[in-house]
Amino acid sequence: GGDPSHLIMKSPTQETIEVSFKGKAVHAGVEPEKGANAIYAVAKSAADFPQGRLDEDTTANLGTISGGTATNIVADKAEYKAEVRGHNLSKLEATVQLIKQKAEQAAVDTKTQVDVKQSTSFEGFWLNKDESVVKIAIEALKECGIEPAFTASGGGSDANIFNQNGIRMLTLPMGAQKAHSNEEFIDIKDFEKAAQLAVKLVEVASAGQA
C-alpha cells in the first residue's frame, strides 16, 4: 500500500510458526488435578511471546489461537499460529528460537507436550538502484511526472517469490492505506496514478528505454 511514487526496494523474510500443545482431558469438575490443560499452556506461552516491532529489522505477531471443546473438559489440545518477519536473518532466527524456548518452557510448567513447526512463507529481497528493473520503474515514474522515492517494506508480495526464484522484481504501491485494519481504504487519485504507471511501465520496458 501507499504512494505509487515509492519504489519498494527491500522486503523481509517471513517465518511461520505453528505451536501445538497436547495435554490430558479429564472432567473439569470431578478430577481436574489429573488433567493437563493445553489452553493454559498456550496462554502461558502467549504471555511471553515477543509481540510487535522488536527492532528496526524484526517484527513478530501472534495471529491465531484455538483449542478446547467444552467448559467441563480440561482441554487436551490447543494451538497458536504466529509469524516473524525480518530484514536481518540472524535476528529473525534468534526471535524464532526464543519463541520455541518459551513454548517448551510453558509445556514443562503445565505438564503438557509441545510440537513446534517452522516454515518459510517467503524470502526477503534487496534491490540496487542500478538494476534494470529499478531503472525501468524510475523511467516510467518520471514519464508520468512523478519523482521516484525509495523505501523498504515490512510486507510481502509476489515480488518476494519472483526474487527468490531468480527473477528480479520490485513492488509499486497502488494507493492502499491502513492495510489489514478496519479502516483500510484506497485513495482514488493514487489508484488512478498507479494504473497510469502500470501502462507506462509496459511501454518503457517494451521500448527498452531504461
Short mmCIF file of C-alpha atoms in Angstrom, two decimals, residues 33-207:
data_model
loop_
_atom_site.label_atom_id
_atom_site.label_comp_id
_atom_site.label_asym_id
_atom_site.label_seq_id
_atom_site.Cartn_x
_atom_site.Cartn_y
_atom_site.Cartn_z
CA GLU A 33 -5.97 -32.30 39.17
CA LYS A 34 -5.50 -35.39 36.97
CA GLY A 35 -5.63 -33.35 33.77
CA ALA A 36 -3.20 -31.15 31.85
CA ASN A 37 -4.75 -28.09 30.23
CA ALA A 38 -3.41 -27.35 26.76
CA ILE A 39 -5.19 -23.98 26.62
CA TYR A 40 -3.43 -22.95 29.81
CA ALA A 41 -0.14 -23.94 28.18
CA VAL A 42 -0.94 -21.78 25.14
CA ALA A 43 -1.81 -18.89 27.45
CA LYS A 44 1.50 -19.11 29.31
CA SER A 45 3.42 -19.33 26.06
CA ALA A 46 1.48 -16.44 24.53
CA ALA A 47 2.08 -14.27 27.59
CA ASP A 48 5.83 -14.49 26.93
CA PHE A 49 5.54 -14.03 23.15
CA PRO A 50 7.78 -11.23 21.77
CA GLN A 51 4.92 -9.30 20.17
CA GLY A 52 5.14 -6.37 17.78
CA ARG A 53 8.05 -4.37 16.40
CA LEU A 54 11.12 -5.77 18.11
CA ASP A 55 13.73 -3.58 16.41
CA GLU A 56 14.30 -1.78 13.11
CA ASP A 57 14.60 -5.11 11.26
CA THR A 58 12.24 -7.51 13.03
CA THR A 59 8.52 -7.90 13.77
CA ALA A 60 6.56 -10.74 15.35
CA ASN A 61 2.83 -11.37 15.57
CA LEU A 62 0.72 -13.91 17.44
CA GLY A 63 -2.06 -14.34 14.89
CA THR A 64 -4.50 -17.10 15.88
CA ILE A 65 -5.29 -19.23 18.93
CA SER A 66 -7.61 -22.24 19.03
CA GLY A 67 -8.41 -25.12 21.35
CA GLY A 68 -10.82 -26.84 23.68
CA THR A 69 -14.21 -28.46 23.19
CA ALA A 70 -16.32 -27.65 26.28
CA THR A 71 -16.11 -25.83 29.61
CA ASN A 72 -16.44 -29.05 31.62
CA ILE A 73 -13.47 -30.72 29.92
CA VAL A 74 -9.85 -29.93 30.68
CA ALA A 75 -8.60 -29.12 27.18
CA ASP A 76 -6.21 -31.69 25.80
CA LYS A 77 -5.42 -29.83 22.56
CA ALA A 78 -4.69 -26.20 21.79
CA GLU A 79 -2.50 -24.34 19.36
CA TYR A 80 -1.45 -20.95 18.15
CA LYS A 81 -0.02 -19.71 14.88
CA ALA A 82 2.40 -16.83 14.63
CA GLU A 83 4.84 -15.19 12.28
CA VAL A 84 8.21 -13.49 12.48
CA ARG A 85 9.44 -11.14 9.75
CA GLY A 86 12.92 -9.76 9.40
CA HIS A 87 15.35 -8.00 7.10
CA ASN A 88 18.22 -9.45 9.14
CA LEU A 89 18.22 -13.25 9.05
CA SER A 90 20.28 -13.64 12.22
CA LYS A 91 17.85 -11.52 14.23
CA LEU A 92 14.90 -13.31 12.66
CA GLU A 93 16.18 -16.77 13.57
CA ALA A 94 17.08 -15.64 17.09
CA THR A 95 13.48 -14.50 17.58
CA VAL A 96 12.13 -17.80 16.27
CA GLN A 97 14.37 -19.70 18.68
CA LEU A 98 13.19 -17.51 21.56
CA ILE A 99 9.57 -18.34 20.74
CA LYS A 100 10.41 -22.05 20.66
CA GLN A 101 12.16 -21.82 24.03
CA LYS A 102 9.19 -20.02 25.59
CA ALA A 103 6.83 -22.69 24.23
CA GLU A 104 8.98 -25.51 25.57
CA GLN A 105 9.13 -23.89 29.00
CA ALA A 106 5.34 -23.44 29.01
CA ALA A 107 4.98 -27.16 28.29
CA VAL A 108 7.23 -28.01 31.24
CA ASP A 109 5.33 -25.64 33.54
CA THR A 110 1.92 -27.09 32.58
CA LYS A 111 2.93 -30.75 32.23
CA THR A 112 1.89 -30.82 28.58
CA GLN A 113 3.68 -31.83 25.41
CA VAL A 114 4.52 -29.32 22.71
CA ASP A 115 5.24 -29.56 18.99
CA VAL A 116 6.68 -26.55 17.16
CA LYS A 117 6.69 -26.38 13.37
CA GLN A 118 8.55 -23.69 11.46
CA SER A 119 8.25 -22.92 7.75
CA THR A 120 9.43 -20.15 5.46
CA SER A 121 6.46 -18.37 3.88
CA PHE A 122 8.63 -16.23 1.63
CA GLU A 123 12.20 -14.98 1.41
CA GLY A 124 13.23 -11.35 1.60
CA PHE A 125 14.91 -9.33 -1.14
CA TRP A 126 17.03 -6.22 -1.54
CA LEU A 127 17.45 -4.31 -4.81
CA ASN A 128 20.08 -1.85 -6.02
CA LYS A 129 19.21 1.32 -7.92
CA ASP A 130 21.39 0.27 -10.86
CA GLU A 131 19.40 -2.90 -11.60
CA SER A 132 17.45 -2.86 -14.86
CA VAL A 133 14.06 -3.48 -13.23
CA VAL A 134 14.60 -0.45 -10.99
CA LYS A 135 15.77 1.71 -13.90
CA ILE A 136 12.60 0.83 -15.82
CA ALA A 137 10.43 1.82 -12.86
CA ILE A 138 12.30 5.10 -12.38
CA GLU A 139 11.92 6.00 -16.06
CA ALA A 140 8.21 5.14 -16.03
CA LEU A 141 7.62 7.26 -12.94
CA LYS A 142 9.43 10.24 -14.44
CA GLU A 143 7.47 9.96 -17.69
CA CYS A 144 4.31 10.10 -15.57
CA GLY A 145 5.61 13.28 -13.95
CA ILE A 146 6.29 11.54 -10.65
CA GLU A 147 9.53 11.92 -8.72
CA PRO A 148 10.57 8.44 -7.51
CA ALA A 149 11.27 7.69 -3.87
CA PHE A 150 12.92 4.58 -2.47
CA THR A 151 11.72 2.68 0.57
CA ALA A 152 11.70 -0.61 2.45
CA SER A 153 8.55 -2.51 3.37
CA GLY A 154 7.56 -4.86 6.15
CA GLY A 155 5.05 -6.55 3.85
CA GLY A 156 5.38 -9.43 1.45
CA SER A 157 4.16 -9.78 -2.13
CA ASP A 158 4.60 -11.77 -5.32
CA ALA A 159 7.87 -9.88 -5.74
CA ASN A 160 9.32 -11.97 -2.91
CA ILE A 161 8.50 -15.17 -4.76
CA PHE A 162 9.87 -13.91 -8.08
CA ASN A 163 13.11 -12.75 -6.45
CA GLN A 164 13.70 -15.98 -4.55
CA ASN A 165 13.37 -17.76 -7.90
CA GLY A 166 15.97 -15.56 -9.56
CA ILE A 167 13.67 -13.08 -11.33
CA ARG A 168 14.44 -9.56 -10.12
CA MET A 169 11.24 -7.75 -9.20
CA LEU A 170 10.15 -4.76 -7.15
CA THR A 171 6.79 -3.63 -5.80
CA LEU A 172 4.97 -0.40 -6.60
CA PRO A 173 2.17 0.64 -4.21
CA MET A 174 -1.30 1.30 -5.62
CA GLY A 175 -2.71 3.71 -3.06
CA ALA A 176 -3.90 1.40 -0.28
CA GLN A 177 -3.75 2.87 3.22
CA LYS A 178 -4.04 1.35 6.72
CA ALA A 179 -3.66 -2.17 5.32
CA HIS A 180 -5.46 -5.05 7.09
CA SER A 181 -7.19 -2.70 9.52
CA ASN A 182 -10.91 -1.94 9.82
CA GLU A 183 -10.15 1.48 8.33
CA GLU A 184 -8.37 0.19 5.21
CA PHE A 185 -9.02 2.31 2.12
CA ILE A 186 -7.61 3.23 -1.29
CA ASP A 187 -7.00 6.82 -2.33
CA ILE A 188 -8.69 7.08 -5.75
CA LYS A 189 -6.16 9.58 -7.07
CA ASP A 190 -3.30 7.29 -6.07
CA PHE A 191 -5.12 4.30 -7.58
CA GLU A 192 -5.53 6.14 -10.89
CA LYS A 193 -1.89 7.18 -10.74
CA ALA A 194 -0.90 3.54 -10.19
CA ALA A 195 -2.97 2.46 -13.21
CA GLN A 196 -1.29 5.07 -15.42
CA LEU A 197 2.07 3.94 -14.11
CA ALA A 198 1.30 0.29 -14.91
CA VAL A 199 0.67 1.21 -18.56
CA LYS A 200 3.81 3.32 -18.71
CA LEU A 201 5.89 0.50 -17.21
CA VAL A 202 4.89 -1.77 -20.09
CA GLU A 203 5.67 0.95 -22.64
CA VAL A 204 9.09 1.70 -21.16
CA ALA A 205 10.04 -1.95 -20.75
CA SER A 206 8.96 -2.89 -24.28
CA ALA A 207 10.77 0.12 -25.79
#
